[in-house]
Every structure is written in C-alpha cells, then in structure tokens.
Short mmCIF file of C-alpha atoms in Angstrom, two decimals:
data_model
loop_
_atom_site.label_atom_id
_atom_site.label_comp_id
_atom_site.label_asym_id
_atom_site.label_seq_id
_atom_site.Cartn_x
_atom_site.Cartn_y
_atom_site.Cartn_z
CA UNK A 1 -13.00 -4.21 -6.44
CA UNK A 2 -11.88 -4.69 -10.04
CA UNK A 3 -8.39 -5.71 -10.78
CA UNK A 4 -6.64 -7.77 -13.51
CA UNK A 5 -8.05 -11.37 -14.06
CA UNK A 6 -5.57 -12.97 -11.39
CA UNK A 7 -4.33 -10.39 -8.92
CA UNK A 8 -0.65 -11.10 -7.76
CA UNK A 9 -0.08 -13.53 -10.62
CA UNK A 10 3.62 -12.99 -10.55
CA UNK A 11 3.72 -14.16 -6.79
CA UNK A 12 2.35 -17.63 -6.96
CA UNK A 13 2.86 -19.29 -3.52
CA UNK A 14 1.20 -22.46 -3.73
CA UNK A 15 -0.86 -24.41 -6.31
CA UNK A 16 -2.12 -27.80 -4.88
CA UNK A 17 -4.42 -30.66 -6.12
CA UNK A 18 -5.14 -32.48 -3.02
CA UNK A 19 -6.46 -31.73 0.54
CA UNK A 20 -3.21 -33.00 2.07
CA UNK A 21 -1.28 -30.57 0.07
CA UNK A 22 -3.41 -27.75 1.07
CA UNK A 23 -3.37 -28.57 4.62
CA UNK A 24 0.43 -28.77 4.47
CA UNK A 25 0.64 -25.32 2.57
CA UNK A 26 -1.64 -23.39 4.81
CA UNK A 27 -0.35 -23.37 8.36
CA UNK A 28 3.35 -22.77 7.94
CA UNK A 29 2.41 -19.77 5.87
CA UNK A 30 -0.29 -17.74 7.86
CA UNK A 31 -1.33 -20.03 10.64
CA UNK A 32 -4.59 -20.98 8.87
CA UNK A 33 -6.13 -24.48 9.08
CA UNK A 34 -8.56 -26.40 7.01
CA UNK A 35 -11.83 -26.75 8.94
CA UNK A 36 -14.17 -28.51 6.37
CA UNK A 37 -14.09 -29.86 2.85
CA UNK A 38 -17.35 -29.97 0.72
CA UNK A 39 -17.52 -30.76 -2.97
CA UNK A 40 -17.63 -29.04 -6.39
CA UNK A 41 -15.36 -28.59 -9.32
CA UNK A 42 -13.62 -31.51 -11.43
CA UNK A 43 -10.92 -32.63 -9.28
CA UNK A 44 -9.75 -30.55 -6.22
CA UNK A 45 -7.44 -27.28 -7.08
CA UNK A 46 -6.48 -24.42 -4.94
CA UNK A 47 -3.89 -21.83 -5.12
CA UNK A 48 -2.63 -18.81 -3.38
CA UNK A 49 -0.78 -15.80 -4.45
CA UNK A 50 1.31 -13.82 -2.00
CA UNK A 51 3.51 -10.78 -1.99
CA UNK A 52 5.43 -9.16 1.10
CA UNK A 53 5.11 -5.46 1.06
CA UNK A 54 7.47 -3.27 3.32
CA UNK A 55 5.02 -3.26 6.23
CA UNK A 56 2.22 -5.63 5.33
CA UNK A 57 1.30 -8.48 3.11
CA UNK A 58 -1.26 -9.11 0.02
CA UNK A 59 -3.00 -12.39 -0.72
CA UNK A 60 -5.18 -13.66 -3.59
CA UNK A 61 -6.65 -17.08 -3.17
CA UNK A 62 -9.01 -19.36 -4.86
CA UNK A 63 -10.56 -22.91 -4.52
CA UNK A 64 -12.62 -24.86 -7.09
CA UNK A 65 -13.96 -26.97 -4.28
CA UNK A 66 -16.07 -25.81 -1.31
CA UNK A 67 -13.94 -25.48 1.74
CA UNK A 68 -13.89 -23.74 4.92
CA UNK A 69 -10.41 -22.24 6.23
CA UNK A 70 -10.05 -20.97 9.66
CA UNK A 71 -7.57 -17.94 10.52
CA UNK A 72 -6.42 -17.58 14.01
CA UNK A 73 -6.72 -14.97 16.55
CA UNK A 74 -3.19 -13.50 16.11
CA UNK A 75 -1.50 -10.17 15.87
CA UNK A 76 -2.88 -9.54 12.53
CA UNK A 77 -5.35 -7.07 11.06
CA UNK A 78 -7.19 -8.27 8.00
CA UNK A 79 -9.12 -6.62 5.25
CA UNK A 80 -10.73 -9.04 2.89
CA UNK A 81 -12.51 -8.27 -0.43
CA UNK A 82 -14.62 -10.18 -2.81
CA UNK A 83 -13.04 -11.00 -6.22
CA UNK A 84 -15.27 -13.60 -7.68
CA UNK A 85 -17.79 -16.35 -6.93
CA UNK A 86 -19.33 -16.60 -3.55
CA UNK A 87 -18.34 -17.05 -0.14
CA UNK A 88 -18.93 -15.99 3.68
CA UNK A 89 -17.15 -15.04 6.83
CA UNK A 90 -17.92 -16.14 10.36
CA UNK A 91 -16.48 -14.51 13.46
CA UNK A 92 -17.74 -15.78 16.61
CA UNK A 93 -21.50 -15.71 16.10
CA UNK A 94 -21.50 -13.15 13.38
CA UNK A 95 -21.65 -14.30 9.89
CA UNK A 96 -21.59 -12.45 6.60
CA UNK A 97 -21.60 -13.11 2.92
CA UNK A 98 -18.70 -11.93 0.98
CA UNK A 99 -19.94 -9.73 -1.74
CA UNK A 100 -18.65 -7.33 -4.46
CA UNK A 101 -19.70 -4.14 -2.51
CA UNK A 102 -18.47 -4.79 0.73
CA UNK A 103 -14.99 -5.27 2.35
CA UNK A 104 -14.62 -6.94 5.62
CA UNK A 105 -12.03 -5.88 8.39
CA UNK A 106 -11.18 -8.07 11.26
CA UNK A 107 -8.54 -8.46 14.00
CA UNK A 108 -10.19 -11.73 15.29
CA UNK A 109 -10.26 -15.24 14.57
CA UNK A 110 -12.17 -15.88 11.46
CA UNK A 111 -13.54 -18.71 9.50
CA UNK A 112 -13.97 -18.10 5.74
CA UNK A 113 -16.18 -20.24 3.71
CA UNK A 114 -15.03 -20.68 -0.02
CA UNK A 115 -17.93 -21.89 -2.37
CA UNK A 116 -16.49 -23.62 -5.37
CA UNK A 117 -14.89 -20.73 -7.43
CA UNK A 118 -14.84 -18.37 -4.77
CA UNK A 119 -12.00 -15.75 -4.99
CA UNK A 120 -10.73 -13.35 -2.33
CA UNK A 121 -8.07 -10.73 -2.03
CA UNK A 122 -6.71 -10.17 1.67
CA UNK A 123 -4.47 -7.45 2.89
CA UNK A 124 -2.99 -7.99 6.26
CA UNK A 125 -0.59 -6.29 8.61
CA UNK A 126 0.56 -6.62 12.25
CA UNK A 127 -1.85 -4.58 14.52
CA UNK A 128 1.14 -2.77 16.12
CA UNK A 129 2.22 -1.22 12.90
CA UNK A 130 -1.43 0.05 12.21
CA UNK A 131 -1.69 1.47 15.96
CA UNK A 132 1.90 3.19 15.20
CA UNK A 133 0.35 4.97 12.06
CA UNK A 134 -2.68 6.27 14.17
CA UNK A 135 -0.38 7.43 17.02
CA UNK A 136 1.90 9.50 14.54
CA UNK A 137 -1.14 10.84 12.86
CA UNK A 138 -2.70 12.17 16.05
CA UNK A 139 0.14 12.71 18.26
CA UNK A 140 -1.46 10.61 20.90
CA UNK A 141 -0.06 7.37 22.47
CA UNK A 142 -0.51 4.45 20.32
CA UNK A 143 -3.86 2.53 20.86
CA UNK A 144 -2.88 -0.33 23.07
CA UNK A 145 -4.53 -2.99 20.97
CA UNK A 146 -6.56 -3.08 17.62
CA UNK A 147 -9.79 -5.05 18.12
CA UNK A 148 -12.17 -4.53 15.27
CA UNK A 149 -14.98 -6.39 13.46
CA UNK A 150 -16.36 -4.19 10.73
CA UNK A 151 -17.75 -4.17 7.18
CA UNK A 152 -16.98 -1.26 4.83
CA UNK A 153 -19.31 -0.17 2.36
CA UNK A 154 -17.25 0.00 -0.92
CA UNK A 155 -19.73 2.54 -2.41
CA UNK A 156 -19.26 5.02 0.40
CA UNK A 157 -17.08 8.21 -0.45
CA UNK A 158 -14.65 7.53 2.42
CA UNK A 159 -13.59 4.25 0.84
CA UNK A 160 -13.21 5.35 -2.84
CA UNK A 161 -9.57 6.35 -2.19
CA UNK A 162 -9.00 3.02 -0.18
CA UNK A 163 -9.94 1.09 -3.26
CA UNK A 164 -7.86 2.99 -5.56
CA UNK A 165 -4.69 2.74 -3.49
CA UNK A 166 -5.19 -1.07 -3.11
CA UNK A 167 -5.70 -1.48 -6.75
CA UNK A 168 -2.22 0.51 -7.37
CA UNK A 169 -0.53 -1.62 -4.76
CA UNK A 170 -1.63 -4.82 -6.36
CA UNK A 171 -0.62 -3.48 -10.02
CA UNK A 172 2.74 -2.34 -8.42
CA UNK A 173 3.28 -5.63 -6.82
CA UNK A 174 2.76 -7.51 -10.11
CA UNK A 175 4.71 -5.23 -12.46
CA UNK A 176 7.74 -3.57 -10.54
CA UNK A 177 10.79 -4.92 -8.78
CA UNK A 178 10.12 -4.12 -4.89
CA UNK A 179 13.84 -3.58 -4.54
CA UNK A 180 14.20 -1.18 -7.42
CA UNK A 181 11.30 0.99 -6.16
CA UNK A 182 11.15 0.47 -2.42
CA UNK A 183 10.39 4.08 -1.85
CA UNK A 184 7.28 4.15 -4.13
CA UNK A 185 5.91 0.99 -2.29
CA UNK A 186 6.44 2.18 1.22
CA UNK A 187 4.80 5.51 0.46
CA UNK A 188 1.93 3.88 -1.36
CA UNK A 189 1.51 1.42 1.39
CA UNK A 190 1.32 4.01 4.14
CA UNK A 191 -1.15 5.95 2.04
CA UNK A 192 -3.37 2.86 1.99
CA UNK A 193 -3.11 2.41 5.76
CA UNK A 194 -3.94 6.20 6.44
CA UNK A 195 -6.81 5.77 4.21
CA UNK A 196 -7.88 2.66 5.99
CA UNK A 197 -7.60 4.61 9.45
CA UNK A 198 -9.70 7.44 7.92
CA UNK A 199 -12.47 4.99 7.15
CA UNK A 200 -13.85 5.20 10.56
CA UNK A 201 -13.86 1.54 11.45
CA UNK A 202 -10.93 1.63 14.06
CA UNK A 203 -10.73 2.68 17.76
CA UNK A 204 -9.13 6.11 18.09
CA UNK A 205 -10.62 7.30 14.71
CA UNK A 206 -12.42 10.09 16.53
CA UNK A 207 -8.98 11.63 17.31
CA UNK A 208 -8.50 12.39 13.71
CA UNK A 209 -11.58 14.50 13.63
CA UNK A 210 -10.32 16.98 16.44
CA UNK A 211 -8.67 20.27 15.29
CA UNK A 212 -5.09 20.02 14.76
CA UNK A 213 -3.05 22.83 16.33
CA UNK A 214 -0.40 24.69 14.48
CA UNK A 215 3.29 24.06 14.91
CA UNK A 216 6.03 26.64 15.16
CA UNK A 217 7.81 27.72 12.03
CA UNK A 218 11.01 25.94 13.28
CA UNK A 219 9.20 22.51 13.14
CA UNK A 220 8.26 23.11 9.53
CA UNK A 221 11.95 23.96 8.78
CA UNK A 222 12.96 20.73 10.52
CA UNK A 223 10.74 18.62 8.29
CA UNK A 224 11.79 20.36 5.15
CA UNK A 225 15.41 19.75 6.10
CA UNK A 226 14.70 16.07 6.85
CA UNK A 227 13.02 15.73 3.48
CA UNK A 228 15.71 17.32 1.71
CA UNK A 229 18.36 15.14 3.29
CA UNK A 230 16.25 11.91 2.61
CA UNK A 231 14.64 12.43 -0.70
CA UNK A 232 16.06 9.26 -2.16
CA UNK A 233 14.68 7.11 0.77
CA UNK A 234 10.95 6.08 1.74
CA UNK A 235 9.54 8.86 3.91
CA UNK A 236 6.98 7.80 6.08
CA UNK A 237 4.68 9.85 8.46
CA UNK A 238 6.43 8.47 11.49
CA UNK A 239 9.81 9.91 10.24
CA UNK A 240 8.28 13.37 9.71
CA UNK A 241 6.58 13.36 13.15
CA UNK A 242 9.85 12.29 14.76
CA UNK A 243 11.77 15.04 12.67
CA UNK A 244 9.55 17.80 13.82
CA UNK A 245 8.51 16.52 17.32
CA UNK A 246 4.94 16.98 16.51
CA UNK A 247 1.88 14.97 15.26
CA UNK A 248 1.66 14.47 11.55
CA UNK A 249 -1.81 16.23 11.29
CA UNK A 250 -0.32 19.42 12.89
CA UNK A 251 2.81 19.27 10.83
CA UNK A 252 0.88 18.85 7.55
CA UNK A 253 -1.61 21.81 8.33
CA UNK A 254 1.31 24.24 9.16
CA UNK A 255 3.50 23.08 6.27
CA UNK A 256 0.69 23.54 3.69
CA UNK A 257 -0.12 26.94 5.06
CA UNK A 258 3.59 28.04 5.13
CA UNK A 259 4.80 26.26 1.89
CA UNK A 260 1.65 26.01 -0.18
CA UNK A 261 2.06 21.99 -0.30
CA UNK A 262 1.98 18.98 1.97
CA UNK A 263 5.24 17.63 2.89
CA UNK A 264 4.81 14.58 0.85
CA UNK A 265 4.00 16.75 -2.09
CA UNK A 266 7.22 18.89 -1.25
CA UNK A 267 9.11 15.51 -1.37
CA UNK A 268 7.55 14.59 -4.86
CA UNK A 269 8.40 17.98 -6.35
CA UNK A 270 12.02 17.43 -4.89
CA UNK A 271 12.32 14.13 -6.38
CA UNK A 272 11.15 15.42 -9.81
CA UNK A 273 13.98 18.04 -9.57
CA UNK A 274 16.43 15.33 -8.83
CA UNK A 275 15.17 13.23 -11.75
CA UNK A 276 15.55 16.18 -14.08
CA UNK A 277 19.34 16.54 -12.70
CA UNK A 278 20.18 13.09 -13.48
CA UNK A 279 18.45 13.02 -17.03
CA UNK A 280 20.39 16.29 -17.64
CA UNK A 281 23.70 14.76 -16.82
CA UNK A 282 23.49 11.26 -18.04
CA UNK A 283 25.83 8.38 -17.75
CA UNK A 284 26.28 5.99 -20.59
CA UNK A 285 24.02 3.35 -18.81
CA UNK A 286 21.28 5.82 -17.62
CA UNK A 287 17.76 4.96 -18.50
CA UNK A 288 14.46 6.75 -17.72
CA UNK A 289 13.27 3.51 -15.82
CA UNK A 290 16.32 3.63 -13.59
CA UNK A 291 15.96 7.31 -12.93
CA UNK A 292 12.30 6.93 -12.13
CA UNK A 293 12.91 4.15 -9.69
CA UNK A 294 15.78 5.76 -8.07
CA UNK A 295 13.85 8.91 -7.39
CA UNK A 296 10.82 7.21 -5.83
CA UNK A 297 8.30 6.92 -8.76
CA UNK A 298 6.96 3.25 -9.50
CA UNK A 299 4.41 4.22 -11.97
CA UNK A 300 6.32 5.18 -15.14
CA UNK A 301 3.52 6.62 -17.16
CA UNK A 302 2.59 8.93 -14.31
CA UNK A 303 6.14 9.83 -13.80
CA UNK A 304 6.45 10.81 -17.59
CA UNK A 305 3.24 12.92 -17.36
CA UNK A 306 4.37 14.81 -14.30
CA UNK A 307 7.84 15.35 -15.68
CA UNK A 308 6.48 16.85 -18.76
CA UNK A 309 3.98 19.08 -16.83
CA UNK A 310 6.81 20.46 -14.77
CA UNK A 311 9.51 20.81 -17.40
CA UNK A 312 7.96 21.12 -20.63
CA UNK A 313 9.21 17.84 -22.19
CA UNK A 314 9.01 14.07 -21.51
CA UNK A 315 11.94 12.49 -19.71
CA UNK A 316 12.90 10.36 -22.55
CA UNK A 317 13.02 13.49 -24.84
CA UNK A 318 15.22 15.20 -22.29
CA UNK A 319 17.60 12.19 -22.02
CA UNK A 320 17.90 12.06 -25.89
CA UNK A 321 18.52 15.72 -26.10
CA UNK A 322 21.34 15.59 -23.65
CA UNK A 323 23.02 12.55 -25.18
CA UNK A 324 22.88 14.19 -28.41
CA UNK A 325 24.56 17.36 -27.09
CA UNK A 326 27.20 15.48 -25.21
CA UNK A 327 27.97 13.42 -28.33
CA UNK A 328 29.06 16.59 -30.19
CA UNK A 329 30.43 18.64 -27.26
#
C-alpha cells in the first residue's frame, strides 16, 4: 500500500527511546505486550500514531530495533498492512512474512515481529460492529462471532477498492477535522467495512452472493424520506435497513431500479443541492469549506468537481457571484 511518508502523522500517540517507556505505552492503549527485544539501529526508538474513527481505529507504528509485540485475543478484528522494512506475524502455529503485496486479517491473538525499521499500518474494529454490518447487508441475524485468520492478495480485483478506501481514510484522518466532517468519515468508513466483507474472508460472506429479493415501493419511499430528513447527518446502512424494514441489498437493488441510483448516491445528490442552496444565500461568514463539510463532503477538490459538473460552475465562483449580487442589491 502506498501512502504518505508517515501515515497519521498528525496523530502521534507515543514516541519512546527506551524499552521501559515502550512497555508502559503499549498495554494501556491496546492491550499489547512486549515479548522480545533484539538489536538494531543506533539507540532505541519506537513510535506509534493512532486515530479514532467513528466506528474503528487506525494505527501506524515503527521501531528501529528488532522487537516482538504480542496482541491479545480480544474483541477486535485487525487488518495489518506492510508500509516499510520487513516483519512477520505469528498466530498459533501459523507464521507469515508481512510483505508489500499481502494484507493480514485476524481476530485472534497474534505476535508481530518488527525487524529494525519495520513499519505497519493497522486498522481495527470491534468484531460486533463488523458482524452488524454483515447482518444489515444480508438481512440475516448477525454472525454470533467473528473468527478469522486470512491473508488478502492486494493484487486481486476485489481488494482494489479496499486499498483505495483505506488510503482515503488515512488521508482524511490526517487532513480534516473529524468533528467538522463526521458525515464524510462515517460513510467512508462504512464503505471500507463493506468492501472488507466483500473480500470473501469472513464467515457469512456467501450470504452476499445469494440473489436479493425486491422490496415494496413503499419501502423505497420510506428510505427516501429517511434520507431527505437526515441529509445533514451520517447515513449508515443500518439506518437505511431499519427505516425500510428490509436488508440493505434488497433495498439498494429496488431503489436503483426505481430511482436510477443507489440510496447513497441519492443522498449525495441531495447534499449537492443543499450545498448549492447555502452558497446561493450566503451569510457574511459563509465559506466553501464550511458548506462542504456541513453537507458531508470531506474532500474539497472532489466536492468542487462534482459541484461544477452538476451546476456548471465551481462553488467558489457561485459564492463570489452571489456576494457581488447581494452587495449591490
């Protein structure tokens, strides 16, 4: 995976120069423990960057000395990716090198071998939240527990979207205020979890391949009404499933057939319309950034392009034109 030189740089959690300091930092944060310390580097140094997302967490860690860190068998699902150097994972009797072309998904106790200079990116989320996403997608009861140990080929077609969304999550975590654009982060994060479910590594994945039945027109209208009432809030697949009293796959299929777009595409169009309204009637303090964030757009460049494609001018041009008009009106 390619990202900036130091992912999550804006979220430095610890930077230590002694084994004792590292041991003191690890356990209170994620229950990890230092198993072994080797050698390497000029003086010990290890650091970790950590960002809370609405439903999960992102980590980036590095050590200039060979160490082994043990992660517990807890309620977390973890996806680990190589970012630099060389390292290895050991789960029970299974050991695997951490390489550039493979990601590792695990719900079990794992030891991570950091060779000197090894860097890893780790996404983790409570297993229960992932199971809830699967239940909402399929309309079936939640999987009772997530138990998985799998490697994902990052060259495979089904993992392309997964990597792209993760890259966007890391960029967003580093560049935007999570409070200012919670809607964007929530919906980007759920897209990542959905993509992970579609990768075929989790129990219950086969349910996603079964044909999705159509739903009644009334249920499409209920979902549409929910989106119209909550356009300025994060819209999750659980919300939509509950509003329409059906599975997300069934809702998405019928919604697209009836409306020509998915529910989330409908929400995006509605938010663009709201952004256009706000910029057309600006307050003295109105800015394009403020409007974009309040309407659920976290990527300002993409917001500007979509806005221009839909309305024929950039949001900054509309705001300037309306301000000029109001100044002489």
